Amino acid sequence: MVIVLILIILLIGFMIFYPNAPTKSTLKVSKTSSYQTKISVPNPETSNPKDVATFIANISSDTAKQVYDQLKEKGFQIPFDIEEMFKDAIDGKLFYFGNLYWRLNIKAYQYKTEHLSDYAYTFSFDLKGIQIPIRRKHLEECVFYERVILKPEPSNKYDNNAIKVMTENKLLGYVGRNETQEVKPLLTDYKAFIADISTIDAYIAATIIIYSNIKL
């Protein structure tokens, strides 16, 4: 009985001192001077930073200030990139520096949540076929270290060895023709991400990095 009471006390203590474990928090914000509402806010400590950035992009500057102030008041540790986005949203210049998502690098988050230290090897290649407008648009919705999927496309009329690169349901481009034979063996054990995105005028370039335990 004494052991049970001790466990209950420890559990209550954990809930009091570690309130930030959930991926979302509910905060009260004022819509007008006489009306308050509750909104669900992604936890900046545990949520995918892209989800937090999307949340910030879809709220008003006044709401951003209230949410930011309450998160700081509650002791949340806000990552630097996300904190800068909050400040820009509050100042009304969130999109002043161009694409919102290309400001965000989530490598540290992915390295932890995807257990990338478990992989012994990496292989990088330049993403091909991304100058097509719809693919460029899809790429503009990605952050640095966005997870991607590599899928063989034997029905491709130009190359039956083609490997397409996708987010969950959107085509970004292809593995280069000269690299498909190197990439193909990795597809049985891999995780892949957008390592880099760059632009020169209207030209866009992107690099994919593959983590794998298969040595080429």
C-alpha positions as CSV (number, residue, x, y, z in Angstrom):
1,M,0.0,0.0,0.0
2,V,2.8,2.4,0.9
3,I,4.5,1.6,-2.5
4,V,1.3,2.4,-4.3
5,L,0.9,5.8,-2.5
6,I,4.6,6.6,-3.4
7,L,4.0,5.9,-7.1
8,I,0.8,8.0,-7.1
9,I,2.8,10.9,-5.5
10,L,5.6,10.6,-8.1
11,L,3.0,10.5,-11.0
12,I,1.3,13.7,-9.7
13,G,4.7,15.3,-9.4
14,F,5.7,14.4,-12.9
15,M,2.4,15.9,-14.3
16,I,3.0,19.1,-12.4
17,F,6.7,19.6,-13.3
18,Y,6.6,18.3,-16.9
19,P,3.4,19.8,-18.4
20,N,4.9,20.2,-21.9
21,A,5.1,16.6,-23.0
22,P,1.9,16.7,-25.2
23,T,2.4,17.7,-28.8
24,K,-0.4,20.3,-28.5
25,S,-1.4,22.8,-25.9
26,T,-4.7,24.7,-25.5
27,L,-4.3,28.5,-25.0
28,K,-6.9,31.2,-24.5
29,V,-6.7,34.2,-26.9
30,S,-8.8,37.3,-27.2
31,K,-10.7,37.9,-30.4
32,T,-12.0,41.2,-29.2
33,S,-11.8,43.2,-26.0
34,S,-14.7,41.3,-24.6
35,Y,-14.5,37.8,-26.1
36,Q,-12.0,34.9,-25.6
37,T,-11.7,31.6,-27.4
38,K,-9.5,28.6,-27.0
39,I,-7.2,27.4,-29.8
40,S,-5.0,24.3,-30.1
41,V,-1.4,25.3,-30.5
42,P,1.4,22.8,-31.6
43,N,3.9,22.4,-28.8
44,P,7.1,24.1,-30.0
45,E,9.2,21.7,-28.0
46,T,7.8,18.4,-29.3
47,S,5.9,19.1,-32.5
48,N,7.3,18.9,-36.0
49,P,8.6,22.5,-36.5
50,K,6.8,22.6,-39.9
51,D,3.5,22.1,-38.2
52,V,4.3,25.1,-35.9
53,A,5.3,27.2,-38.9
54,T,2.1,26.4,-40.7
55,F,0.2,27.3,-37.5
56,I,2.0,30.7,-37.3
57,A,1.3,31.4,-41.0
58,N,-2.4,31.0,-40.5
59,I,-3.0,33.3,-37.5
60,S,-3.2,37.1,-37.2
61,S,-0.4,39.2,-35.9
62,D,-2.5,39.9,-32.7
63,T,-3.1,36.2,-32.1
64,A,0.6,35.4,-32.8
65,K,1.6,37.9,-30.1
66,Q,-0.9,36.4,-27.6
67,V,0.2,32.8,-28.3
68,Y,3.9,33.8,-28.2
69,D,3.5,35.6,-24.9
70,Q,1.6,32.8,-23.3
71,L,4.1,30.2,-24.5
72,K,7.0,32.2,-23.0
73,E,5.0,32.8,-19.8
74,K,4.4,29.0,-19.4
75,G,8.2,28.3,-19.9
76,F,8.1,26.7,-23.3
77,Q,11.6,26.5,-24.9
78,I,10.9,27.8,-28.5
79,P,13.5,26.9,-31.1
80,F,15.3,29.8,-32.7
81,D,13.8,29.5,-36.2
82,I,10.3,29.3,-34.8
83,E,10.8,32.2,-32.4
84,E,12.0,34.3,-35.3
85,M,8.8,33.4,-37.2
86,F,6.7,34.4,-34.3
87,K,8.4,37.7,-34.1
88,D,8.0,38.3,-37.8
89,A,4.3,37.4,-37.6
90,I,3.8,39.8,-34.8
91,D,5.5,42.5,-36.8
92,G,3.4,41.7,-39.9
93,K,6.4,40.7,-42.0
94,L,6.3,36.9,-41.9
95,F,6.5,36.6,-45.7
96,Y,8.9,39.5,-46.2
97,F,11.9,37.2,-46.7
98,G,10.1,35.0,-49.3
99,N,9.1,31.4,-48.9
100,L,8.2,30.7,-45.3
101,Y,9.2,27.0,-45.4
102,W,12.6,27.5,-47.0
103,R,13.5,29.4,-43.8
104,L,13.1,26.3,-41.8
105,N,15.6,23.5,-41.3
106,I,14.3,20.6,-39.3
107,K,17.4,18.3,-39.5
108,A,17.8,18.2,-35.7
109,Y,14.1,17.2,-35.3
110,Q,14.3,14.5,-38.0
111,Y,17.6,13.2,-36.7
112,K,16.0,12.5,-33.3
113,T,12.5,11.4,-34.4
114,E,13.7,9.3,-37.3
115,H,16.6,7.8,-35.4
116,L,19.1,8.7,-38.1
117,S,22.0,7.8,-36.0
118,D,21.0,4.1,-36.5
119,Y,22.1,4.4,-40.2
120,A,25.7,3.9,-41.1
121,Y,25.9,5.4,-44.6
122,T,24.6,8.4,-46.6
123,F,24.3,9.0,-50.3
124,S,23.3,12.3,-51.9
125,F,22.1,13.2,-55.4
126,D,20.7,16.2,-57.2
127,L,16.9,16.1,-57.8
128,K,16.1,16.1,-61.5
129,G,13.0,17.3,-63.4
130,I,12.1,20.0,-60.9
131,Q,11.8,23.0,-63.3
132,I,8.2,22.0,-64.2
133,P,6.0,24.6,-62.5
134,I,3.7,22.2,-60.6
135,R,6.8,20.3,-59.2
136,R,8.4,23.6,-58.2
137,K,5.2,24.6,-56.4
138,H,5.3,21.3,-54.5
139,L,8.9,21.9,-53.6
140,E,8.0,25.3,-52.2
141,E,5.7,23.6,-49.7
142,C,8.7,21.6,-48.3
143,V,11.2,22.5,-45.6
144,F,14.9,21.6,-45.4
145,Y,15.0,17.9,-44.3
146,E,11.4,17.2,-45.3
147,R,11.0,13.4,-45.5
148,V,10.6,12.1,-49.1
149,I,9.8,8.7,-50.6
150,L,11.7,7.1,-53.5
151,K,9.5,4.9,-55.8
152,P,10.6,2.9,-58.9
153,E,8.4,3.8,-61.9
154,P,8.8,1.0,-64.4
155,S,5.9,2.4,-66.5
156,N,7.9,5.6,-67.2
157,K,7.8,5.9,-71.0
158,Y,11.2,7.6,-71.1
159,D,13.1,5.3,-68.7
160,N,11.8,2.1,-67.3
161,N,14.5,2.3,-64.6
162,A,13.2,5.7,-63.4
163,I,12.9,6.4,-59.7
164,K,10.5,9.2,-58.7
165,V,10.9,11.3,-55.6
166,M,7.7,12.3,-53.7
167,T,6.4,13.7,-50.5
168,E,3.5,11.6,-49.3
169,N,1.4,12.2,-52.4
170,K,3.1,14.8,-54.5
171,L,5.7,14.3,-57.2
172,L,8.8,16.5,-56.7
173,G,11.1,15.0,-59.4
174,Y,13.3,12.1,-60.2
175,V,16.6,10.5,-59.4
176,G,19.1,11.3,-62.2
177,R,19.3,8.7,-65.0
178,N,23.0,8.1,-64.2
179,E,22.3,7.5,-60.5
180,T,19.3,5.1,-60.6
181,Q,21.5,2.0,-60.5
182,E,23.3,3.3,-57.4
183,V,20.1,4.3,-55.6
184,K,18.0,1.2,-56.4
185,P,19.8,-1.2,-54.0
186,L,19.2,1.3,-51.2
187,L,15.5,1.2,-51.4
188,T,15.1,-1.9,-49.3
189,D,16.5,-0.1,-46.2
190,Y,16.5,3.7,-46.3
191,K,15.1,7.1,-45.2
192,A,15.5,10.1,-47.5
193,F,15.2,13.8,-47.0
194,I,15.6,17.1,-48.9
195,A,19.0,18.2,-47.8
196,D,19.2,21.5,-49.7
197,I,17.1,23.8,-51.9
198,S,18.6,26.8,-53.7
199,T,17.5,29.2,-56.4
200,I,19.3,31.4,-59.0
201,D,16.8,33.7,-60.6
202,A,14.1,31.4,-62.0
203,Y,16.3,28.3,-61.7
204,I,15.8,25.9,-58.8
205,A,18.0,23.1,-57.5
206,A,17.5,20.6,-54.7
207,T,19.6,17.9,-53.2
208,I,18.3,14.6,-51.7
209,I,20.2,12.7,-49.0
210,I,19.6,9.0,-48.3
211,Y,20.4,7.3,-45.0
212,S,20.9,3.6,-45.3
213,N,22.6,0.6,-43.8
214,I,23.5,-0.7,-47.2
215,K,27.0,0.1,-48.3
216,L,27.4,0.9,-52.0
